[in-house]
Amino acid sequence: MIKETFSPEETFAFGKELGKNARPGQVYTLIGDLGVGKTVLTQGIAKGLGIDEAICSPTFTIVQEYHTGRMPFYHFDVYRIGCVEEMDEIGFDDYVYGEGLTMIEWANLIEEILPDHFWQIMIEKDLEKGFDYRMITVEEVGKA
Ligand code: ADP
Ligand code: MG
């Protein structure tokens, strides 16, 4: 599925739809360059889950948990992990195979420990289409 947006508000709204449609146990990965809109989309997803508290990037904590929505929301940013073994230490599998929605930024860095089935979300710019243009691609990976 491809969604084109032309403002942060539209990206937020698309995230909100994703959050509304999310099911417990799903895993989303999120790929895109710095400043492309990953946090904007994540804030929308949280809103769609019914989470009203502020969402910030979990840059120094690897994972940020939110428990005030209709299911738990686990927001990972694995950019700063040293090696995948570190993910075992924080109990990665308990999140991924748990009853919440797991969202992983920079998931390509931990490819070998990703579950067999997840949804990959990629956000890209195209300056020819304008400074605020974003193309958001959602792709199911590893469907049985
Ligand atoms: P990231 O988390 O990927 O580093 P952010 O979500 O923090 O990026 O920032 C995205 C920036 O791009 C924000 O300043 C936002 O206002 C701006 N922006 C402009 N157009 C869009 C769009 N269509 N979708 C999302 N963000 C946009
Ligand atoms: Mg961000």
CSV table of N, CA and C and ligand atoms in Angstrom, one decimal:
chain,number,residue,atom,x,y,z
A,1,MET,N,0.8,-1.2,0.0
A,1,MET,CA,0.0,0.0,0.0
A,1,MET,C,0.9,1.2,0.0
A,2,ILE,N,0.5,2.2,-0.8
A,2,ILE,CA,1.3,3.5,-0.9
A,2,ILE,C,0.4,4.6,-0.5
A,3,LYS,N,0.8,5.5,0.4
A,3,LYS,CA,0.1,6.7,0.8
A,3,LYS,C,1.0,7.9,0.5
A,4,GLU,N,0.5,8.9,-0.2
A,4,GLU,CA,1.3,10.1,-0.5
A,4,GLU,C,0.7,11.2,0.4
A,5,THR,N,1.6,11.9,1.1
A,5,THR,CA,1.1,13.0,2.0
A,5,THR,C,1.8,14.3,1.6
A,6,PHE,N,1.2,15.4,1.9
A,6,PHE,CA,1.7,16.7,1.5
A,6,PHE,C,1.8,17.7,2.6
A,7,SER,N,1.7,17.2,3.8
A,7,SER,CA,1.8,18.0,5.1
A,7,SER,C,2.0,17.1,6.3
A,8,PRO,N,2.6,17.6,7.3
A,8,PRO,CA,2.7,16.8,8.6
A,8,PRO,C,1.4,16.3,9.1
A,9,GLU,N,0.4,17.2,8.9
A,9,GLU,CA,-0.9,16.8,9.4
A,9,GLU,C,-1.5,15.6,8.7
A,10,GLU,N,-1.2,15.5,7.4
A,10,GLU,CA,-1.7,14.3,6.6
A,10,GLU,C,-1.0,13.1,7.1
A,11,THR,N,0.3,13.2,7.3
A,11,THR,CA,1.1,12.0,7.8
A,11,THR,C,0.6,11.6,9.1
A,12,PHE,N,0.3,12.5,10.0
A,12,PHE,CA,-0.2,12.2,11.3
A,12,PHE,C,-1.6,11.5,11.2
A,13,ALA,N,-2.4,12.0,10.3
A,13,ALA,CA,-3.8,11.4,10.1
A,13,ALA,C,-3.6,10.0,9.6
A,14,PHE,N,-2.7,9.8,8.7
A,14,PHE,CA,-2.5,8.4,8.2
A,14,PHE,C,-2.0,7.5,9.3
A,15,GLY,N,-1.1,8.0,10.1
A,15,GLY,CA,-0.6,7.2,11.3
A,15,GLY,C,-1.8,6.9,12.2
A,16,LYS,N,-2.7,7.8,12.4
A,16,LYS,CA,-3.8,7.6,13.2
A,16,LYS,C,-4.7,6.5,12.7
A,17,GLU,N,-4.9,6.4,11.4
A,17,GLU,CA,-5.6,5.3,10.8
A,17,GLU,C,-4.9,4.0,11.0
A,18,LEU,N,-3.6,4.0,10.9
A,18,LEU,CA,-2.9,2.7,11.1
A,18,LEU,C,-3.1,2.3,12.6
A,19,GLY,N,-3.0,3.3,13.5
A,19,GLY,CA,-3.2,3.0,14.9
A,19,GLY,C,-4.6,2.4,15.2
A,20,LYS,N,-5.6,3.0,14.6
A,20,LYS,CA,-6.9,2.6,14.8
A,20,LYS,C,-7.1,1.1,14.3
A,21,ASN,N,-6.4,0.8,13.2
A,21,ASN,CA,-6.6,-0.6,12.6
A,21,ASN,C,-5.6,-1.6,13.2
A,22,ALA,N,-4.7,-1.2,14.1
A,22,ALA,CA,-3.7,-2.1,14.6
A,22,ALA,C,-4.3,-3.2,15.5
A,23,ARG,N,-3.7,-4.4,15.4
A,23,ARG,CA,-4.2,-5.5,16.2
A,23,ARG,C,-3.1,-5.9,17.2
A,24,PRO,N,-3.5,-6.4,18.4
A,24,PRO,CA,-2.5,-6.8,19.4
A,24,PRO,C,-1.5,-7.8,18.8
A,25,GLY,N,-0.3,-7.6,19.1
A,25,GLY,CA,0.7,-8.6,18.7
A,25,GLY,C,1.4,-8.2,17.3
A,26,GLN,N,0.9,-7.2,16.7
A,26,GLN,CA,1.5,-6.7,15.4
A,26,GLN,C,2.8,-6.1,15.6
A,27,VAL,N,3.7,-6.2,14.6
A,27,VAL,CA,5.0,-5.5,14.7
A,27,VAL,C,5.1,-4.7,13.4
A,28,TYR,N,5.4,-3.4,13.6
A,28,TYR,CA,5.7,-2.5,12.5
A,28,TYR,C,7.2,-2.1,12.6
A,29,THR,N,7.8,-2.1,11.4
A,29,THR,CA,9.1,-1.5,11.4
A,29,THR,C,9.0,-0.2,10.6
A,30,LEU,N,9.9,0.7,11.0
A,30,LEU,CA,9.8,2.1,10.4
A,30,LEU,C,11.2,2.5,9.9
A,31,ILE,N,11.2,2.8,8.6
A,31,ILE,CA,12.4,3.1,7.9
A,31,ILE,C,12.3,4.5,7.3
A,32,GLY,N,13.3,5.3,7.4
A,32,GLY,CA,13.3,6.6,6.7
A,32,GLY,C,14.4,7.5,7.3
A,33,ASP,N,14.9,8.4,6.4
A,33,ASP,CA,16.0,9.3,6.8
A,33,ASP,C,15.6,10.2,8.0
A,34,LEU,N,16.6,10.8,8.6
A,34,LEU,CA,16.4,11.8,9.6
A,34,LEU,C,15.5,13.0,9.1
A,35,GLY,N,14.5,13.3,9.8
A,35,GLY,CA,13.7,14.5,9.5
A,35,GLY,C,12.6,14.2,8.4
A,36,VAL,N,12.4,12.9,8.1
A,36,VAL,CA,11.5,12.5,7.1
A,36,VAL,C,10.0,12.5,7.6
A,37,GLY,N,9.9,12.2,8.9
A,37,GLY,CA,8.5,12.2,9.5
A,37,GLY,C,8.2,11.0,10.3
A,38,LYS,N,9.2,10.2,10.7
A,38,LYS,CA,9.0,9.0,11.5
A,38,LYS,C,8.3,9.3,12.8
A,39,THR,N,8.7,10.4,13.5
A,39,THR,CA,8.1,10.8,14.7
A,39,THR,C,6.7,11.3,14.5
A,40,VAL,N,6.5,12.0,13.5
A,40,VAL,CA,5.1,12.5,13.2
A,40,VAL,C,4.2,11.3,13.0
A,41,LEU,N,4.6,10.3,12.2
A,41,LEU,CA,3.8,9.2,11.9
A,41,LEU,C,3.5,8.4,13.2
A,42,THR,N,4.6,8.2,14.0
A,42,THR,CA,4.5,7.5,15.3
A,42,THR,C,3.5,8.2,16.2
A,43,GLN,N,3.5,9.5,16.3
A,43,GLN,CA,2.6,10.2,17.1
A,43,GLN,C,1.1,10.0,16.7
A,44,GLY,N,0.9,9.9,15.3
A,44,GLY,CA,-0.4,9.6,14.8
A,44,GLY,C,-0.8,8.2,15.2
A,45,ILE,N,0.1,7.2,15.1
A,45,ILE,CA,-0.2,5.9,15.4
A,45,ILE,C,-0.7,5.8,16.9
A,46,ALA,N,0.1,6.5,17.8
A,46,ALA,CA,-0.2,6.5,19.2
A,46,ALA,C,-1.6,7.1,19.4
A,47,LYS,N,-1.9,8.2,18.7
A,47,LYS,CA,-3.2,8.8,18.8
A,47,LYS,C,-4.3,7.8,18.4
A,48,GLY,N,-4.1,7.1,17.3
A,48,GLY,CA,-5.0,6.1,16.9
A,48,GLY,C,-5.2,4.9,17.8
A,49,LEU,N,-4.3,4.7,18.7
A,49,LEU,CA,-4.4,3.7,19.7
A,49,LEU,C,-5.1,4.2,20.9
A,50,GLY,N,-5.4,5.5,20.9
A,50,GLY,CA,-6.0,6.1,22.1
A,50,GLY,C,-5.1,6.6,23.1
A,51,ILE,N,-3.8,6.8,22.8
A,51,ILE,CA,-2.8,7.3,23.7
A,51,ILE,C,-2.7,8.8,23.6
A,52,ASP,N,-3.0,9.5,24.7
A,52,ASP,CA,-3.0,11.0,24.6
A,52,ASP,C,-1.7,11.6,25.2
A,53,GLU,N,-0.9,10.8,25.8
A,53,GLU,CA,0.4,11.4,26.4
A,53,GLU,C,1.4,11.7,25.2
A,54,ALA,N,2.3,12.6,25.5
A,54,ALA,CA,3.3,13.0,24.5
A,54,ALA,C,4.2,11.8,24.1
A,55,ILE,N,4.4,11.7,22.8
A,55,ILE,CA,5.3,10.7,22.3
A,55,ILE,C,6.6,11.3,21.9
A,56,CYS,N,7.7,10.9,22.4
A,56,CYS,CA,9.0,11.4,22.0
A,56,CYS,C,9.9,10.2,21.5
A,57,SER,N,10.9,10.5,20.8
A,57,SER,CA,11.7,9.4,20.3
A,57,SER,C,12.5,8.8,21.5
A,58,PRO,N,12.5,7.5,21.6
A,58,PRO,CA,13.2,6.8,22.7
A,58,PRO,C,14.7,6.7,22.5
A,59,THR,N,15.3,7.8,22.0
A,59,THR,CA,16.7,7.7,21.6
A,59,THR,C,17.6,7.2,22.6
A,60,PHE,N,17.5,7.5,23.9
A,60,PHE,CA,18.4,7.1,24.9
A,60,PHE,C,18.0,5.9,25.7
A,61,THR,N,16.8,5.4,25.4
A,61,THR,CA,16.3,4.3,26.2
A,61,THR,C,16.0,3.0,25.4
A,62,ILE,N,16.2,3.1,24.1
A,62,ILE,CA,15.9,2.0,23.2
A,62,ILE,C,14.4,1.7,23.1
A,63,VAL,N,13.7,1.5,24.2
A,63,VAL,CA,12.3,1.3,24.1
A,63,VAL,C,11.5,2.2,25.1
A,64,GLN,N,10.4,2.7,24.6
A,64,GLN,CA,9.5,3.5,25.4
A,64,GLN,C,8.1,2.8,25.4
A,65,GLU,N,7.6,2.6,26.6
A,65,GLU,CA,6.3,1.9,26.7
A,65,GLU,C,5.2,2.8,27.0
A,66,TYR,N,4.0,2.6,26.4
A,66,TYR,CA,2.8,3.4,26.7
A,66,TYR,C,1.7,2.4,27.0
A,67,HIS,N,1.0,2.7,28.1
A,67,HIS,CA,0.0,1.7,28.6
A,67,HIS,C,-1.4,2.4,28.7
A,68,THR,N,-1.6,3.5,28.1
A,68,THR,CA,-2.8,4.2,28.3
A,68,THR,C,-3.8,4.1,27.1
A,69,GLY,N,-3.4,3.4,26.1
A,69,GLY,CA,-4.3,3.2,25.0
A,69,GLY,C,-5.0,1.9,25.0
A,70,ARG,N,-5.7,1.6,23.9
A,70,ARG,CA,-6.5,0.3,23.9
A,70,ARG,C,-5.7,-0.9,23.9
A,71,MET,N,-4.4,-0.8,23.6
A,71,MET,CA,-3.4,-1.9,23.8
A,71,MET,C,-2.1,-1.3,24.1
A,72,PRO,N,-1.1,-2.0,24.7
A,72,PRO,CA,0.2,-1.5,25.0
A,72,PRO,C,0.9,-1.1,23.7
A,73,PHE,N,1.7,0.0,23.7
A,73,PHE,CA,2.4,0.4,22.6
A,73,PHE,C,3.9,0.4,23.0
A,74,TYR,N,4.7,-0.3,22.2
A,74,TYR,CA,6.1,-0.4,22.5
A,74,TYR,C,6.9,0.3,21.4
A,75,HIS,N,7.5,1.4,21.7
A,75,HIS,CA,8.2,2.2,20.6
A,75,HIS,C,9.7,2.0,20.8
A,76,PHE,N,10.3,1.3,19.9
A,76,PHE,CA,11.8,1.0,19.9
A,76,PHE,C,12.5,2.0,18.9
A,77,ASP,N,13.6,2.4,19.3
A,77,ASP,CA,14.6,3.0,18.4
A,77,ASP,C,15.9,2.4,18.7
A,78,VAL,N,16.3,1.5,17.8
A,78,VAL,CA,17.5,0.7,18.0
A,78,VAL,C,18.8,1.2,17.4
A,79,TYR,N,18.7,2.5,17.0
A,79,TYR,CA,19.8,3.1,16.3
A,79,TYR,C,21.1,3.0,17.1
A,80,ARG,N,21.0,3.1,18.5
A,80,ARG,CA,22.3,3.2,19.3
A,80,ARG,C,22.7,1.8,19.9
A,81,ILE,N,22.0,0.7,19.5
A,81,ILE,CA,22.4,-0.5,20.1
A,81,ILE,C,23.8,-0.9,19.6
A,82,GLY,N,24.6,-1.6,20.4
A,82,GLY,CA,25.9,-2.0,20.0
A,82,GLY,C,25.9,-3.3,19.2
A,83,CYS,N,25.0,-4.2,19.7
A,83,CYS,CA,24.9,-5.5,19.0
A,83,CYS,C,23.5,-6.1,19.4
A,84,VAL,N,23.1,-7.1,18.6
A,84,VAL,CA,21.7,-7.6,18.8
A,84,VAL,C,21.6,-8.3,20.2
A,85,GLU,N,22.7,-8.8,20.8
A,85,GLU,CA,22.6,-9.4,22.1
A,85,GLU,C,22.0,-8.4,23.1
A,86,GLU,N,22.2,-7.2,22.9
A,86,GLU,CA,21.7,-6.2,23.8
A,86,GLU,C,20.1,-6.2,23.8
A,87,MET,N,19.6,-6.6,22.7
A,87,MET,CA,18.1,-6.7,22.6
A,87,MET,C,17.6,-7.8,23.5
A,88,ASP,N,18.3,-8.9,23.6
A,88,ASP,CA,17.9,-10.0,24.5
A,88,ASP,C,17.9,-9.5,25.9
A,89,GLU,N,18.9,-8.7,26.3
A,89,GLU,CA,19.0,-8.2,27.6
A,89,GLU,C,17.7,-7.4,28.0
A,90,ILE,N,17.2,-6.6,27.1
A,90,ILE,CA,16.0,-5.8,27.4
A,90,ILE,C,14.7,-6.6,27.2
A,91,GLY,N,14.8,-7.9,26.9
A,91,GLY,CA,13.6,-8.7,26.7
A,91,GLY,C,12.8,-8.5,25.5
A,92,PHE,N,13.6,-8.3,24.4
A,92,PHE,CA,12.9,-7.9,23.1
A,92,PHE,C,11.8,-8.9,22.7
A,93,ASP,N,12.0,-10.2,22.9
A,93,ASP,CA,11.0,-11.2,22.5
A,93,ASP,C,9.7,-11.0,23.2
A,94,ASP,N,9.8,-10.6,24.5
A,94,ASP,CA,8.6,-10.5,25.3
A,94,ASP,C,7.7,-9.3,24.7
A,95,TYR,N,8.4,-8.3,24.2
A,95,TYR,CA,7.6,-7.3,23.5
A,95,TYR,C,7.0,-7.8,22.2
A,96,VAL,N,7.9,-8.3,21.4
A,96,VAL,CA,7.5,-8.7,20.0
A,96,VAL,C,6.4,-9.7,20.0
A,97,TYR,N,6.5,-10.7,20.9
A,97,TYR,CA,5.5,-11.8,21.0
A,97,TYR,C,4.4,-11.5,22.0
A,98,GLY,N,4.4,-10.3,22.5
A,98,GLY,CA,3.4,-9.9,23.5
A,98,GLY,C,2.1,-9.4,22.9
A,99,GLU,N,1.2,-8.8,23.7
A,99,GLU,CA,-0.1,-8.4,23.2
A,99,GLU,C,-0.2,-7.0,22.8
A,100,GLY,N,0.9,-6.3,22.7
A,100,GLY,CA,0.8,-4.9,22.3
A,100,GLY,C,1.2,-4.7,20.8
A,101,LEU,N,1.2,-3.4,20.4
A,101,LEU,CA,1.7,-3.1,19.1
A,101,LEU,C,3.2,-2.7,19.3
A,102,THR,N,4.1,-3.3,18.6
A,102,THR,CA,5.5,-3.0,18.6
A,102,THR,C,5.9,-2.3,17.4
A,103,MET,N,6.6,-1.2,17.6
A,103,MET,CA,7.1,-0.4,16.4
A,103,MET,C,8.6,-0.2,16.6
A,104,ILE,N,9.3,-0.5,15.5
A,104,ILE,CA,10.8,-0.5,15.6
A,104,ILE,C,11.4,0.4,14.6
A,105,GLU,N,12.0,1.5,15.1
A,105,GLU,CA,12.7,2.4,14.2
A,105,GLU,C,14.2,1.8,14.0
A,106,TRP,N,14.7,1.9,12.8
A,106,TRP,CA,16.0,1.4,12.4
A,106,TRP,C,16.1,-0.1,12.6
A,107,ALA,N,15.0,-0.8,12.2
A,107,ALA,CA,14.8,-2.2,12.4
A,107,ALA,C,15.9,-3.0,11.5
A,108,ASN,N,16.4,-2.3,10.4
A,108,ASN,CA,17.4,-3.0,9.6
A,108,ASN,C,18.6,-3.3,10.4
A,109,LEU,N,18.9,-2.6,11.5
A,109,LEU,CA,20.1,-2.9,12.3
A,109,LEU,C,19.9,-4.2,13.1
A,110,ILE,N,18.7,-4.7,13.2
A,110,ILE,CA,18.5,-5.9,14.0
A,110,ILE,C,17.7,-7.0,13.2
A,111,GLU,N,18.0,-6.9,11.9
A,111,GLU,CA,17.3,-7.8,10.9
A,111,GLU,C,17.2,-9.2,11.4
A,112,GLU,N,18.4,-9.7,11.9
A,112,GLU,CA,18.4,-11.2,12.2
A,112,GLU,C,17.5,-11.6,13.4
A,113,ILE,N,17.1,-10.7,14.2
A,113,ILE,CA,16.2,-11.1,15.3
A,113,ILE,C,14.7,-10.6,15.1
A,114,LEU,N,14.4,-10.1,13.9
A,114,LEU,CA,13.0,-9.6,13.7
A,114,LEU,C,12.1,-10.9,13.6
A,115,PRO,N,10.9,-10.7,13.9
A,115,PRO,CA,10.0,-11.9,13.8
A,115,PRO,C,9.8,-12.3,12.3
A,116,ASP,N,9.2,-13.4,12.1
A,116,ASP,CA,9.0,-13.9,10.7
A,116,ASP,C,8.0,-13.1,9.9
A,117,HIS,N,7.1,-12.4,10.7
A,117,HIS,CA,6.0,-11.7,10.1
A,117,HIS,C,5.9,-10.3,10.7
A,118,PHE,N,6.0,-9.3,9.8
A,118,PHE,CA,5.8,-7.9,10.3
A,118,PHE,C,5.4,-7.0,9.2
A,119,TRP,N,5.1,-5.7,9.5
A,119,TRP,CA,4.7,-4.7,8.5
A,119,TRP,C,5.8,-3.7,8.4
A,120,GLN,N,6.3,-3.5,7.2
A,120,GLN,CA,7.4,-2.6,7.0
A,120,GLN,C,6.8,-1.2,6.5
A,121,ILE,N,7.1,-0.2,7.2
A,121,ILE,CA,6.7,1.2,6.8
A,121,ILE,C,7.9,2.0,6.4
A,122,MET,N,7.9,2.5,5.2
A,122,MET,CA,9.0,3.3,4.7
A,122,MET,C,8.5,4.7,4.3
A,123,ILE,N,9.2,5.7,4.8
A,123,ILE,CA,8.8,7.0,4.4
A,123,ILE,C,10.0,7.7,3.6
A,124,GLU,N,9.6,8.2,2.5
A,124,GLU,CA,10.6,8.8,1.6
A,124,GLU,C,10.2,10.2,1.1
A,125,LYS,N,11.2,11.1,0.9
A,125,LYS,CA,10.9,12.4,0.3
A,125,LYS,C,11.1,12.3,-1.2
A,126,ASP,N,10.5,13.2,-1.9
A,126,ASP,CA,10.8,13.4,-3.3
A,126,ASP,C,10.7,14.9,-3.6
A,127,LEU,N,11.9,15.6,-3.6
A,127,LEU,CA,11.9,17.0,-3.6
A,127,LEU,C,11.3,17.6,-4.9
A,128,GLU,N,11.2,16.8,-6.0
A,128,GLU,CA,10.6,17.2,-7.2
A,128,GLU,C,9.1,17.5,-7.0
A,129,LYS,N,8.5,16.8,-6.0
A,129,LYS,CA,7.1,16.9,-5.7
A,129,LYS,C,6.8,17.9,-4.6
A,130,GLY,N,7.8,18.6,-4.1
A,130,GLY,CA,7.6,19.6,-3.1
A,130,GLY,C,8.3,19.2,-1.8
A,131,PHE,N,8.6,20.3,-1.0
A,131,PHE,CA,9.4,20.1,0.2
A,131,PHE,C,8.6,19.3,1.3
A,132,ASP,N,7.3,19.4,1.3
A,132,ASP,CA,6.5,18.7,2.3
A,132,ASP,C,5.9,17.4,1.7
A,133,TYR,N,6.3,17.0,0.6
A,133,TYR,CA,5.8,15.7,0.0
A,133,TYR,C,6.5,14.5,0.7
A,134,ARG,N,5.7,13.5,1.0
A,134,ARG,CA,6.2,12.2,1.5
A,134,ARG,C,5.5,11.1,0.9
A,135,MET,N,6.2,10.0,0.6
A,135,MET,CA,5.6,8.8,0.1
A,135,MET,C,5.8,7.7,1.2
A,136,ILE,N,4.7,7.2,1.7
A,136,ILE,CA,4.7,6.2,2.7
A,136,ILE,C,4.3,4.9,2.2
A,137,THR,N,5.2,3.9,2.2
A,137,THR,CA,4.9,2.6,1.7
A,137,THR,C,4.8,1.6,2.8
A,138,VAL,N,3.7,0.9,2.9
A,138,VAL,CA,3.4,-0.1,3.9
A,138,VAL,C,3.4,-1.5,3.2
A,139,GLU,N,4.2,-2.3,3.7
A,139,GLU,CA,4.4,-3.6,3.0
A,139,GLU,C,4.4,-4.7,4.1
A,140,GLU,N,3.6,-5.8,3.8
A,140,GLU,CA,3.6,-6.9,4.7
A,140,GLU,C,4.8,-7.8,4.4
A,141,VAL,N,5.6,-8.2,5.4
A,141,VAL,CA,6.8,-9.0,5.1
A,141,VAL,C,6.6,-10.3,5.8
A,142,GLY,N,6.9,-11.4,5.0
A,142,GLY,CA,6.9,-12.7,5.5
A,142,GLY,C,5.5,-13.3,5.8
A,143,LYS,N,4.5,-12.9,5.1
A,143,LYS,CA,3.2,-13.5,5.3
A,143,LYS,C,3.2,-15.0,5.1
A,144,ALA,N,2.6,-15.8,6.0
A,144,ALA,CA,2.7,-17.2,5.9
A,144,ALA,C,1.8,-17.7,4.7
B,1,ADP,P1,12.1,11.8,12.0
B,1,ADP,O1,11.5,11.3,13.2
B,1,ADP,O2,11.9,10.9,10.8
B,1,ADP,O3,13.5,12.3,12.2
B,1,ADP,P2,10.3,14.0,12.4
B,1,ADP,O4,9.0,13.4,12.4
B,1,ADP,O5,10.9,14.4,13.8
B,1,ADP,O6,11.3,13.2,11.6
B,1,ADP,O7,10.3,15.4,11.6
B,1,ADP,C1,9.7,15.5,10.3
B,1,ADP,C2,9.7,17.0,9.9
B,1,ADP,O8,9.2,17.2,8.6
B,1,ADP,C3,8.8,17.8,10.8
B,1,ADP,O9,9.4,19.1,11.0
B,1,ADP,C4,7.6,18.0,9.9
B,1,ADP,O10,6.9,19.2,10.2
B,1,ADP,C5,8.2,18.1,8.5
B,1,ADP,N1,7.2,17.6,7.5
B,1,ADP,C6,7.0,18.3,6.3
B,1,ADP,N2,6.1,17.7,5.5
B,1,ADP,C7,5.8,16.5,6.1
B,1,ADP,C8,5.0,15.4,5.8
B,1,ADP,N3,4.3,15.3,4.6
B,1,ADP,N4,4.9,14.4,6.7
B,1,ADP,C9,5.6,14.4,7.8
B,1,ADP,N5,6.4,15.4,8.2
B,1,ADP,C10,6.5,16.5,7.4
B,2,MG,MG,12.2,10.8,15.1
